[in-house]
Amino acid sequence: GHRMEWTTYHQLADIYGYLDFLAETYPDLCSVQTIGHSIEGRPLKVLRISNGKLNAPAIWIDGGIHAREWISPASVTYIIEYLVENSERLETDYYILPVVNPDGYDYTFTVDRLWRKNRRKAGYAGCSGVDLNRNFGYKWGGKGTSKDICKDTYAGSKPFSEPESDAIRNFFEISSANFKAFLTFHSYGQYILYPWGYDNRLPPDYVDLDKVGREAATAMKKAGGSVYTVGNSATTLYPASGGSDDWAKALPKLKYTYTIELRDTGKYGFLLPARFIIVTAKEALAAVQIITEACKTV
Ligand code: 0X9
Ligand code: ZN
């Protein structure tokens, strides 16, 4: 394993090398668990950061479910670095999967910078890939999804048909962690989105999600200067079903579920230059800190 810096975007092997470095260097704080494998056989590596406090609230953070959204894994690894370097007063356990879609991520470095989906092969040439953020099992196959494997929002053949989404489901089924929040980082648009995403409806506790979301937006502005729009996913952005966020919100006791769309608002879009990594990641970290505090009083 090895250290990391945030002046360029890193390939998958670098990100995995960094997770392994942390587990080697801080064995009392960090451990790496492979929760499954991608469709092309790459490991799905989750970093657990915990100082072993009993019954601590737990937060799930992921990135890179969409291959081309490079600022997401970059920001998530920056958050990891901060949490590890400031672990003295850590009262929360974090489970962090920086790259949900490692095959797609690799493909954006080698073949097609704007690839979104995973790398499932179609039965014929030309099209491939499932949108992993349409493949989760809550309200699967509804609005904002496609049955056509050639489309960027192809939901897959059935709920959790993909090893990447299935590994996350399985991890939550067997984990004994006390999950209170589920944060999934995307780009772009600068939004803090809460459920539901499948349709124009609100969960019963949406007032709490909205309030904490607005607190997070304020902290993000202070941290890096960007304005983040807070709201219900389906109304603020568009309806799209089978997302990981809706599935997580439907789990018992998991309250604070957000999709955070990082920088920018369209000038560079998915091609955000690397000089914006650190400032964007500082904004992302500010959101994590606000949500961490909120979880302590659930
Ligand atoms: O469409 C998506 O999956 C997300 N936007 S992105 O541009 N990064 O692809 C938004 C997902 C919001 N959540 C749900 N609709 N469930
Ligand atoms: Zn995305």
CSV table of C-alpha atoms and ligand atoms in Angstrom, one decimal:
chain,number,residue,atom,x,y,z
A,1,GLY,CA,0.0,0.0,0.0
A,2,HIS,CA,0.9,3.7,-0.4
A,3,ARG,CA,-0.1,7.2,0.5
A,4,MET,CA,-2.2,9.4,-1.7
A,5,GLU,CA,-2.5,13.0,-2.8
A,6,TRP,CA,-5.4,14.9,-4.3
A,7,THR,CA,-3.9,16.9,-7.1
A,8,THR,CA,-4.8,14.4,-9.9
A,9,TYR,CA,-7.5,11.8,-10.4
A,10,HIS,CA,-6.3,8.3,-9.5
A,11,GLN,CA,-6.8,5.0,-11.2
A,12,LEU,CA,-8.4,2.1,-9.3
A,13,ALA,CA,-5.1,0.4,-8.4
A,14,ASP,CA,-4.0,3.6,-6.7
A,15,ILE,CA,-7.2,3.9,-4.7
A,16,TYR,CA,-7.0,0.3,-3.6
A,17,GLY,CA,-3.3,0.7,-2.7
A,18,TYR,CA,-4.3,3.6,-0.5
A,19,LEU,CA,-6.9,1.6,1.4
A,20,ASP,CA,-4.5,-1.2,1.9
A,21,PHE,CA,-1.8,1.3,3.2
A,22,LEU,CA,-4.3,2.6,5.7
A,23,ALA,CA,-5.2,-0.9,7.0
A,24,GLU,CA,-1.4,-1.7,7.3
A,25,THR,CA,-0.5,1.6,8.9
A,26,TYR,CA,-3.4,2.0,11.3
A,27,PRO,CA,-4.5,-1.6,12.2
A,28,ASP,CA,-6.3,-0.5,15.3
A,29,LEU,CA,-8.4,2.0,13.4
A,30,CYS,CA,-8.8,0.8,9.8
A,31,SER,CA,-9.6,-2.5,8.1
A,32,VAL,CA,-10.3,-3.4,4.5
A,33,GLN,CA,-13.0,-5.9,3.6
A,34,THR,CA,-13.8,-7.2,0.2
A,35,ILE,CA,-17.6,-7.4,0.1
A,36,GLY,CA,-17.8,-9.1,-3.3
A,37,HIS,CA,-16.5,-8.8,-6.8
A,38,SER,CA,-17.5,-6.8,-9.9
A,39,ILE,CA,-18.9,-8.5,-13.0
A,40,GLU,CA,-15.3,-8.6,-14.4
A,41,GLY,CA,-14.0,-9.9,-11.1
A,42,ARG,CA,-12.5,-6.9,-9.5
A,43,PRO,CA,-12.7,-6.8,-5.7
A,44,LEU,CA,-15.2,-4.4,-4.1
A,45,LYS,CA,-13.2,-2.9,-1.2
A,46,VAL,CA,-14.8,-1.4,1.8
A,47,LEU,CA,-12.7,0.5,4.4
A,48,ARG,CA,-14.0,0.4,7.9
A,49,ILE,CA,-12.9,3.2,10.2
A,50,SER,CA,-13.7,2.6,13.8
A,51,ASN,CA,-12.0,3.0,17.2
A,52,GLY,CA,-14.0,0.1,18.5
A,53,LYS,CA,-16.4,2.0,20.7
A,54,LEU,CA,-19.4,-0.3,21.4
A,55,ASN,CA,-22.8,0.5,19.9
A,56,ALA,CA,-21.4,3.5,17.9
A,57,PRO,CA,-23.6,4.9,15.2
A,58,ALA,CA,-22.5,3.8,11.8
A,59,ILE,CA,-22.4,5.7,8.5
A,60,TRP,CA,-22.1,4.2,5.0
A,61,ILE,CA,-20.4,6.3,2.4
A,62,ASP,CA,-19.9,5.3,-1.2
A,63,GLY,CA,-18.6,6.8,-4.5
A,64,GLY,CA,-18.1,5.8,-8.0
A,65,ILE,CA,-21.3,4.0,-8.7
A,66,HIS,CA,-21.3,5.9,-12.0
A,67,ALA,CA,-18.0,5.4,-13.7
A,68,ARG,CA,-17.4,8.9,-15.3
A,69,GLU,CA,-18.1,10.8,-12.1
A,70,TRP,CA,-14.4,11.0,-11.1
A,71,ILE,CA,-14.8,13.7,-8.5
A,72,SER,CA,-16.8,11.2,-6.4
A,73,PRO,CA,-14.1,8.6,-5.6
A,74,ALA,CA,-11.6,11.5,-5.3
A,75,SER,CA,-13.7,13.2,-2.7
A,76,VAL,CA,-14.5,10.0,-0.9
A,77,THR,CA,-10.8,9.2,-0.5
A,78,TYR,CA,-10.2,12.7,0.7
A,79,ILE,CA,-12.9,12.2,3.4
A,80,ILE,CA,-11.2,9.0,4.4
A,81,GLU,CA,-7.9,10.8,4.8
A,82,TYR,CA,-9.5,13.4,7.0
A,83,LEU,CA,-11.3,10.9,9.2
A,84,VAL,CA,-8.1,8.8,9.7
A,85,GLU,CA,-6.0,11.9,10.5
A,86,ASN,CA,-8.6,13.2,13.0
A,87,SER,CA,-9.6,9.9,14.6
A,88,GLU,CA,-9.0,10.8,18.3
A,89,ARG,CA,-12.5,11.9,19.0
A,90,LEU,CA,-14.2,9.6,16.6
A,91,GLU,CA,-17.5,8.4,18.0
A,92,THR,CA,-18.9,7.1,14.7
A,93,ASP,CA,-18.0,4.0,12.6
A,94,TYR,CA,-17.6,4.6,8.9
A,95,TYR,CA,-18.0,2.0,6.2
A,96,ILE,CA,-16.6,3.4,3.0
A,97,LEU,CA,-16.7,2.0,-0.5
A,98,PRO,CA,-14.9,4.6,-2.7
A,99,VAL,CA,-15.6,2.8,-6.0
A,100,VAL,CA,-18.9,0.9,-6.3
A,101,ASN,CA,-18.3,0.3,-10.0
A,102,PRO,CA,-14.6,-0.6,-10.5
A,103,ASP,CA,-14.9,-2.1,-14.0
A,104,GLY,CA,-16.6,1.0,-15.3
A,105,TYR,CA,-14.2,3.3,-13.5
A,106,ASP,CA,-11.2,1.5,-15.1
A,107,TYR,CA,-13.0,1.6,-18.5
A,108,THR,CA,-13.2,5.5,-18.2
A,109,PHE,CA,-9.4,5.6,-18.0
A,110,THR,CA,-8.7,3.1,-20.8
A,111,VAL,CA,-11.5,3.3,-23.4
A,112,ASP,CA,-14.3,5.8,-22.9
A,113,ARG,CA,-14.0,8.7,-20.5
A,114,LEU,CA,-17.8,9.2,-20.4
A,115,TRP,CA,-18.9,5.6,-19.6
A,116,ARG,CA,-21.5,5.5,-16.8
A,117,LYS,CA,-22.7,1.9,-16.2
A,118,ASN,CA,-21.0,-1.3,-15.1
A,119,ARG,CA,-19.5,-3.6,-17.7
A,120,ARG,CA,-22.0,-6.5,-18.0
A,121,LYS,CA,-21.8,-7.8,-21.6
A,122,ALA,CA,-24.9,-7.9,-23.7
A,123,GLY,CA,-25.7,-11.0,-25.7
A,124,TYR,CA,-24.7,-9.1,-28.8
A,125,ALA,CA,-22.1,-6.6,-29.9
A,126,GLY,CA,-22.5,-2.9,-29.5
A,127,CYS,CA,-24.2,-2.4,-26.2
A,128,SER,CA,-23.3,-3.3,-22.7
A,129,GLY,CA,-23.7,-2.3,-19.1
A,130,VAL,CA,-26.3,-1.9,-16.4
A,131,ASP,CA,-26.9,1.4,-14.5
A,132,LEU,CA,-26.2,0.2,-11.0
A,133,ASN,CA,-28.2,3.1,-9.7
A,134,ARG,CA,-31.3,1.6,-11.3
A,135,ASN,CA,-30.6,-1.9,-10.2
A,136,PHE,CA,-31.5,-1.8,-6.5
A,137,GLY,CA,-34.6,-3.6,-5.3
A,138,TYR,CA,-36.9,-0.8,-4.1
A,139,LYS,CA,-39.5,0.1,-6.7
A,140,TRP,CA,-37.2,-1.4,-9.3
A,141,GLY,CA,-38.0,-0.8,-13.0
A,142,GLY,CA,-40.3,2.2,-12.5
A,143,LYS,CA,-39.9,5.8,-13.7
A,144,GLY,CA,-36.6,7.0,-15.1
A,145,THR,CA,-35.4,3.5,-16.1
A,146,SER,CA,-35.0,1.7,-19.3
A,147,LYS,CA,-35.4,-2.0,-20.4
A,148,ASP,CA,-33.0,-1.4,-23.3
A,149,ILE,CA,-29.4,-2.5,-22.5
A,150,CYS,CA,-28.2,0.1,-25.0
A,151,LYS,CA,-29.5,2.9,-22.8
A,152,ASP,CA,-27.6,4.6,-20.0
A,153,THR,CA,-30.4,4.0,-17.5
A,154,TYR,CA,-30.8,0.3,-18.2
A,155,ALA,CA,-32.0,-1.2,-14.9
A,156,GLY,CA,-30.8,-4.7,-15.5
A,157,SER,CA,-32.7,-8.0,-16.0
A,158,LYS,CA,-34.1,-8.0,-12.4
A,159,PRO,CA,-33.5,-6.3,-9.0
A,160,PHE,CA,-29.9,-6.9,-7.8
A,161,SER,CA,-29.0,-8.7,-11.0
A,162,GLU,CA,-25.6,-7.1,-10.8
A,163,PRO,CA,-22.8,-8.4,-8.5
A,164,GLU,CA,-22.0,-4.8,-7.4
A,165,SER,CA,-25.4,-3.9,-6.1
A,166,ASP,CA,-26.0,-7.4,-4.8
A,167,ALA,CA,-22.7,-7.1,-2.8
A,168,ILE,CA,-24.0,-3.9,-1.1
A,169,ARG,CA,-27.3,-5.5,-0.2
A,170,ASN,CA,-25.6,-8.6,1.1
A,171,PHE,CA,-23.2,-6.5,3.2
A,172,PHE,CA,-26.1,-4.7,4.9
A,173,GLU,CA,-27.9,-8.0,5.5
A,174,ILE,CA,-24.9,-9.6,7.4
A,175,SER,CA,-23.5,-6.5,9.0
A,176,SER,CA,-24.2,-5.9,12.7
A,177,ALA,CA,-23.3,-2.2,12.4
A,178,ASN,CA,-25.8,0.4,13.7
A,179,PHE,CA,-26.3,2.2,10.4
A,180,LYS,CA,-28.0,5.6,10.7
A,181,ALA,CA,-26.9,7.3,7.5
A,182,PHE,CA,-26.3,6.3,3.9
A,183,LEU,CA,-24.4,8.8,1.7
A,184,THR,CA,-23.8,8.2,-2.0
A,185,PHE,CA,-21.6,10.7,-3.9
A,186,HIS,CA,-22.2,11.5,-7.5
A,187,SER,CA,-21.6,14.4,-9.9
A,188,TYR,CA,-22.6,16.8,-11.2
A,189,GLY,CA,-25.1,19.5,-10.4
A,190,GLN,CA,-24.5,20.5,-6.7
A,191,TYR,CA,-27.5,18.9,-5.1
A,192,ILE,CA,-28.2,17.3,-1.8
A,193,LEU,CA,-31.1,15.0,-2.6
A,194,TYR,CA,-33.2,12.9,-0.2
A,195,PRO,CA,-35.8,10.2,-0.9
A,196,TRP,CA,-37.9,9.4,-2.5
A,197,GLY,CA,-36.3,9.2,-6.0
A,198,TYR,CA,-38.7,6.8,-7.6
A,199,ASP,CA,-41.6,9.2,-7.6
A,200,ASN,CA,-42.8,12.5,-6.4
A,201,ARG,CA,-43.4,11.4,-2.8
A,202,LEU,CA,-41.9,12.1,0.6
A,203,PRO,CA,-40.9,9.9,3.4
A,204,PRO,CA,-42.7,10.5,6.7
A,205,ASP,CA,-39.6,12.1,8.3
A,206,TYR,CA,-38.7,14.3,5.3
A,207,VAL,CA,-38.7,17.4,7.5
A,208,ASP,CA,-35.7,16.0,9.4
A,209,LEU,CA,-33.9,15.1,6.1
A,210,ASP,CA,-34.6,18.5,4.7
A,211,LYS,CA,-33.4,20.3,7.8
A,212,VAL,CA,-30.1,18.4,8.0
A,213,GLY,CA,-29.7,18.7,4.3
A,214,ARG,CA,-30.0,22.5,4.5
A,215,GLU,CA,-27.5,22.5,7.4
A,216,ALA,CA,-25.1,20.5,5.2
A,217,ALA,CA,-25.5,22.9,2.3
A,218,THR,CA,-24.7,25.8,4.6
A,219,ALA,CA,-21.6,24.0,5.8
A,220,MET,CA,-20.5,23.2,2.2
A,221,LYS,CA,-20.8,26.8,1.1
A,222,LYS,CA,-18.7,27.8,4.0
A,223,ALA,CA,-16.1,25.1,3.3
A,224,GLY,CA,-15.6,25.7,-0.4
A,225,GLY,CA,-17.9,28.4,-1.6
A,226,SER,CA,-20.4,26.4,-3.7
A,227,VAL,CA,-24.1,26.7,-3.5
A,228,TYR,CA,-25.9,23.3,-3.1
A,229,THR,CA,-29.6,22.9,-3.8
A,230,VAL,CA,-31.4,20.8,-1.2
A,231,GLY,CA,-34.6,18.8,-1.9
A,232,ASN,CA,-36.5,15.7,-2.7
A,233,SER,CA,-34.8,13.7,-5.4
A,234,ALA,CA,-37.7,13.2,-7.8
A,235,THR,CA,-38.9,16.7,-7.6
A,236,THR,CA,-35.6,18.6,-7.5
A,237,LEU,CA,-33.8,16.5,-10.1
A,238,TYR,CA,-36.0,13.9,-11.8
A,239,PRO,CA,-37.8,10.6,-10.9
A,240,ALA,CA,-35.6,7.6,-11.2
A,241,SER,CA,-36.3,4.3,-9.5
A,242,GLY,CA,-34.1,1.5,-8.3
A,243,GLY,CA,-31.5,3.9,-6.8
A,244,SER,CA,-29.3,2.8,-3.9
A,245,ASP,CA,-30.6,5.8,-1.9
A,246,ASP,CA,-34.3,4.7,-2.0
A,247,TRP,CA,-33.3,1.1,-1.2
A,248,ALA,CA,-31.3,2.3,1.8
A,249,LYS,CA,-34.1,4.6,3.0
A,250,ALA,CA,-36.4,1.6,3.0
A,251,LEU,CA,-34.1,-0.3,5.4
A,252,PRO,CA,-35.3,-0.3,9.0
A,253,LYS,CA,-33.8,2.4,11.2
A,254,LEU,CA,-31.7,4.0,8.5
A,255,LYS,CA,-32.8,7.6,8.6
A,256,TYR,CA,-30.4,10.0,6.9
A,257,THR,CA,-30.1,8.9,3.3
A,258,TYR,CA,-28.7,11.4,0.7
A,259,THR,CA,-27.4,11.4,-2.8
A,260,ILE,CA,-25.0,14.3,-3.0
A,261,GLU,CA,-24.2,15.5,-6.5
A,262,LEU,CA,-20.9,17.3,-6.3
A,263,ARG,CA,-19.4,20.0,-8.5
A,264,ASP,CA,-20.0,21.6,-10.8
A,265,THR,CA,-23.2,23.0,-12.3
A,266,GLY,CA,-22.3,22.2,-15.9
A,267,LYS,CA,-19.3,24.3,-17.0
A,268,TYR,CA,-17.0,21.2,-17.0
A,269,GLY,CA,-19.6,18.6,-16.0
A,270,PHE,CA,-18.1,15.1,-15.6
A,271,LEU,CA,-14.8,16.5,-16.8
A,272,LEU,CA,-14.1,18.6,-13.7
A,273,PRO,CA,-10.4,19.6,-13.8
A,274,ALA,CA,-8.3,18.0,-11.1
A,275,ARG,CA,-7.4,21.5,-9.6
A,276,PHE,CA,-11.0,21.4,-8.2
A,277,ILE,CA,-10.6,18.1,-6.4
A,278,ILE,CA,-9.5,19.5,-3.0
A,279,VAL,CA,-12.0,22.3,-2.7
A,280,THR,CA,-14.9,20.0,-3.8
A,281,ALA,CA,-13.8,17.3,-1.4
A,282,LYS,CA,-13.7,19.9,1.4
A,283,GLU,CA,-17.3,20.6,0.7
A,284,ALA,CA,-18.2,16.9,0.6
A,285,LEU,CA,-16.4,16.5,4.0
A,286,ALA,CA,-18.4,19.4,5.5
A,287,ALA,CA,-21.6,17.5,4.6
A,288,VAL,CA,-20.3,14.3,6.1
A,289,GLN,CA,-19.5,16.2,9.4
A,290,ILE,CA,-23.0,17.7,9.6
A,291,ILE,CA,-24.6,14.3,8.9
A,292,THR,CA,-22.3,12.7,11.5
A,293,GLU,CA,-23.6,15.1,14.2
A,294,ALA,CA,-27.2,14.5,13.2
A,295,CYS,CA,-26.7,10.7,13.5
A,296,LYS,CA,-25.7,11.1,17.2
A,297,THR,CA,-29.1,12.2,18.2
A,298,VAL,CA,-31.3,9.8,16.2
B,1,0X9,O1,-29.7,9.6,-12.1
B,1,0X9,C1,-29.0,9.2,-11.1
B,1,0X9,O2,-28.7,8.1,-10.8
B,1,0X9,C2,-28.4,10.3,-10.2
B,1,0X9,N1,-27.9,11.5,-11.0
B,1,0X9,S1,-26.6,11.3,-12.0
B,1,0X9,O3,-26.5,12.4,-12.8
B,1,0X9,N2,-25.3,11.3,-11.0
B,1,0X9,O4,-26.7,10.0,-12.7
B,1,0X9,C3,-29.5,10.8,-9.3
B,1,0X9,C4,-30.0,9.7,-8.4
B,1,0X9,C5,-31.0,10.3,-7.4
B,1,0X9,N3,-31.7,9.2,-6.7
B,1,0X9,C6,-32.8,8.6,-7.2
B,1,0X9,N4,-33.4,9.0,-8.2
B,1,0X9,N5,-33.2,7.5,-6.5
B,2,ZN,ZN,-24.2,9.5,-10.8
